Coordinates of C-alpha atoms in Angstrom, one line a residue:
X274 CA -5.7 6.7 3.8
X275 CA -5.5 2.9 4.5
X276 CA -9.3 2.6 4.0
X277 CA -9.1 4.4 0.6
X278 CA -6.2 2.0 -0.4
X279 CA -8.2 -1.0 0.6
X280 CA -11.2 0.2 -1.4
X281 CA -8.9 0.7 -4.5
X282 CA -7.5 -2.8 -4.1
X283 CA -11.0 -4.3 -3.7
X284 CA -12.1 -2.4 -6.9
X285 CA -9.0 -3.7 -8.7
X286 CA -9.8 -7.3 -7.8
X287 CA -13.5 -7.1 -8.7
X288 CA -13.2 -5.0 -11.8
X289 CA -9.9 -6.2 -13.5
X290 CA -10.1 -9.7 -12.0
X291 CA -13.6 -10.2 -13.4
X292 CA -14.8 -11.6 -10.1
X293 CA -18.5 -11.4 -9.2
X294 CA -18.9 -9.4 -6.0
X295 CA -22.1 -11.4 -5.2
X296 CA -20.2 -14.7 -5.4
X297 CA -16.9 -13.8 -3.7
X298 CA -16.1 -11.6 -0.7
X299 CA -13.0 -9.5 -0.6
X300 CA -12.0 -8.7 3.0
X301 CA -9.2 -7.1 4.9
X302 CA -9.3 -9.0 8.2
X303 CA -6.8 -10.8 10.5
X304 CA -7.5 -14.5 9.8
X305 CA -8.2 -16.7 12.8
X306 CA -9.8 -20.1 13.2
X307 CA -13.0 -18.6 14.4
X308 CA -13.0 -16.1 11.5
X309 CA -12.4 -18.8 8.9
X310 CA -15.2 -20.9 10.3
X311 CA -17.7 -18.0 10.1
X312 CA -17.2 -17.4 6.3
X313 CA -20.2 -18.0 4.2
X314 CA -18.9 -17.2 0.7
X315 CA -15.5 -18.0 -1.0
X316 CA -13.3 -15.2 0.3
X317 CA -10.2 -13.4 -0.8
X318 CA -8.5 -11.9 2.3
X319 CA -5.8 -9.3 2.3
X320 CA -4.4 -9.0 5.8
X321 CA -2.2 -5.9 6.4
X322 CA 0.7 -7.4 8.4
X323 CA 3.5 -4.9 7.8
X324 CA 4.1 -1.2 7.3
X325 CA 7.5 0.4 6.9
X326 CA 9.5 3.1 5.1
X327 CA 10.7 2.2 1.6
X328 CA 14.3 3.5 1.6
X329 CA 14.5 3.2 -2.2
X330 CA 12.5 6.4 -2.5
X331 CA 14.2 8.3 0.3
X332 CA 14.7 12.0 -0.6
X333 CA 15.6 14.2 2.3
X334 CA 16.1 17.5 0.4
X335 CA 13.4 20.1 0.9
X336 CA 11.2 21.3 -2.0
X337 CA 11.3 25.1 -2.3
X338 CA 8.6 27.0 -4.2
X339 CA 9.0 30.7 -4.7
X340 CA 6.6 33.5 -5.6
X341 CA 7.0 37.3 -5.5
X342 CA 7.1 37.7 -1.8
X343 CA 7.5 34.4 -0.1
X344 CA 9.2 31.0 -0.4
X345 CA 7.5 27.8 0.7
X346 CA 9.7 25.1 2.0
X347 CA 8.3 21.7 2.2
X348 CA 9.9 18.4 3.1
X349 CA 9.1 15.6 0.5
X350 CA 6.7 12.8 1.4
X351 CA 8.2 9.6 2.8
X352 CA 7.2 6.5 0.8
X353 CA 5.8 3.6 2.9
X354 CA 5.3 0.0 1.9
X355 CA 2.0 -1.6 3.0
X356 CA 2.4 -5.4 2.8
X357 CA -0.7 -7.6 2.7
X358 CA -0.8 -11.4 3.1
X359 CA -3.2 -12.4 0.3
X360 CA -5.0 -15.7 0.9
X361 CA -8.2 -17.3 -0.3
X362 CA -10.7 -19.4 1.7
X363 CA -13.4 -21.7 0.3
X364 CA -14.9 -25.1 1.0
X365 CA -13.3 -26.4 -2.2
X366 CA -9.5 -26.4 -2.6
X367 CA -9.8 -25.9 -6.4
X368 CA -11.8 -22.7 -5.8
X369 CA -9.2 -21.4 -3.4
X370 CA -6.4 -22.0 -5.9
X371 CA -8.4 -20.5 -8.8
X372 CA -9.1 -17.3 -6.9
X373 CA -5.5 -16.9 -5.7
X374 CA -4.3 -17.4 -9.3
X375 CA -6.8 -14.8 -10.5
X376 CA -5.7 -12.3 -7.9
X377 CA -2.0 -12.9 -8.6
X378 CA -2.6 -12.4 -12.3
X379 CA -4.3 -9.1 -11.7
X380 CA -1.7 -7.9 -9.3
X381 CA 1.2 -8.8 -11.6
X382 CA -0.5 -7.2 -14.5
X383 CA -0.5 -3.8 -12.8
X384 CA 2.9 -2.5 -11.6
X385 CA 1.0 0.6 -10.4
X386 CA -2.5 1.0 -9.1
X387 CA -4.7 2.2 -12.1
X388 CA -5.5 5.9 -11.6
X389 CA -9.1 5.3 -12.5
X390 CA -9.6 3.0 -9.4
X391 CA -8.1 5.4 -6.9
X392 CA -10.3 7.1 -4.4
X393 CA -10.4 11.0 -4.7
X394 CA -8.1 11.4 -1.7
X395 CA -5.5 9.2 -3.4
X396 CA -5.9 10.9 -6.8
X397 CA -5.2 14.2 -5.0
X398 CA -1.7 13.0 -4.0
X399 CA -0.7 13.1 -7.7
X400 CA 1.7 10.2 -7.1
X401 CA 1.8 6.8 -8.7
X402 CA 1.1 4.0 -6.2
X403 CA 3.5 1.3 -7.1
X404 CA 2.7 -2.3 -6.4
X405 CA 4.6 -5.6 -6.4
X406 CA 4.2 -9.3 -5.5
X407 CA 7.0 -10.6 -3.2
X408 CA 9.7 -12.7 -4.8
X409 CA 10.9 -16.1 -3.5
X410 CA 13.3 -14.7 -0.9
X411 CA 10.8 -12.2 0.5
X412 CA 7.9 -14.7 0.5
X413 CA 9.6 -17.2 2.9
X414 CA 8.0 -15.2 5.7
X415 CA 4.5 -16.5 4.7
X416 CA 5.1 -19.7 6.7
X417 CA 6.0 -17.7 9.8
X418 CA 2.9 -15.5 9.3
X419 CA 0.6 -18.6 9.3
X420 CA 2.4 -19.9 12.4
X421 CA 1.9 -16.6 14.1
X422 CA -1.8 -16.6 13.2
X423 CA -2.2 -20.1 14.6
X424 CA -3.6 -21.4 11.3
X425 CA -2.3 -24.2 9.1
X426 CA -0.2 -23.0 6.2
X427 CA -2.0 -22.5 2.9
X428 CA -1.2 -21.0 -0.5
X429 CA -0.7 -17.3 -0.2
X430 CA 1.2 -14.4 -1.6
X431 CA 2.5 -11.1 -0.3
X432 CA 1.2 -8.0 -2.1
X433 CA 3.0 -4.7 -1.4
X434 CA 1.8 -1.2 -2.3
X435 CA 4.0 1.8 -1.9
X436 CA 2.2 5.0 -0.8
X437 CA 3.3 8.5 0.2
X438 CA 3.1 9.7 3.8
X439 CA 3.4 13.4 4.4
X440 CA 5.1 13.7 7.8
X441 CA 6.3 17.3 7.5
X442 CA 4.3 20.5 7.8
X443 CA 4.7 23.3 5.3
X444 CA 6.7 26.3 6.4
X445 CA 6.1 29.8 4.9
X446 CA 9.0 32.2 5.2
X447 CA 9.7 35.6 3.7
X448 CA 11.7 35.4 0.5
X449 CA 15.2 36.8 0.9
X450 CA 16.6 38.3 -2.3
X451 CA 19.7 40.1 -1.1
X452 CA 22.1 39.8 1.8
X453 CA 24.0 42.5 3.5
X454 CA 26.8 42.4 6.0
X455 CA 27.4 45.2 8.5
X456 CA 30.5 46.0 10.4
X457 CA 30.9 48.2 13.4
X458 CA 33.8 49.3 15.6
X459 CA 33.7 48.5 19.3

């Protein structure tokens, strides 16, 4: 699932950001000094640094589907936020800033991942994948992230995509149409 999401994000950046794939890399790596020194092309990096349930979409009630003979009881999917630290790397500071600006513009333009860019397994979910860029209060953790990665701070943003996670199995049970109560004497 995460691989399909990364592919969709990469396609969004290249296609809707009008960025040439031969001139700029889009990667999903943990940045380190050694990694940065090994880059050959200007690079947009999206480092997945946090995953957690999004309580705004919590729905604990089961979904019941009935047919003639059975009822299917299924717990709804949990929504999970995947948070990426988005940063750019280039030998020229202006190129880094231009790339980050372009990525931010594309990400802000789409409040949901365009369905046409979703991998088949994501399209099968029949759910909108919501996206957002962190606001000021949320983005204060960027400095701590750079410190934890042992790299000097640089311009970056936090991009979050909300995806469904099916943690429950489907249960099939016989459909009960009537109830009866029996009494007996002891």
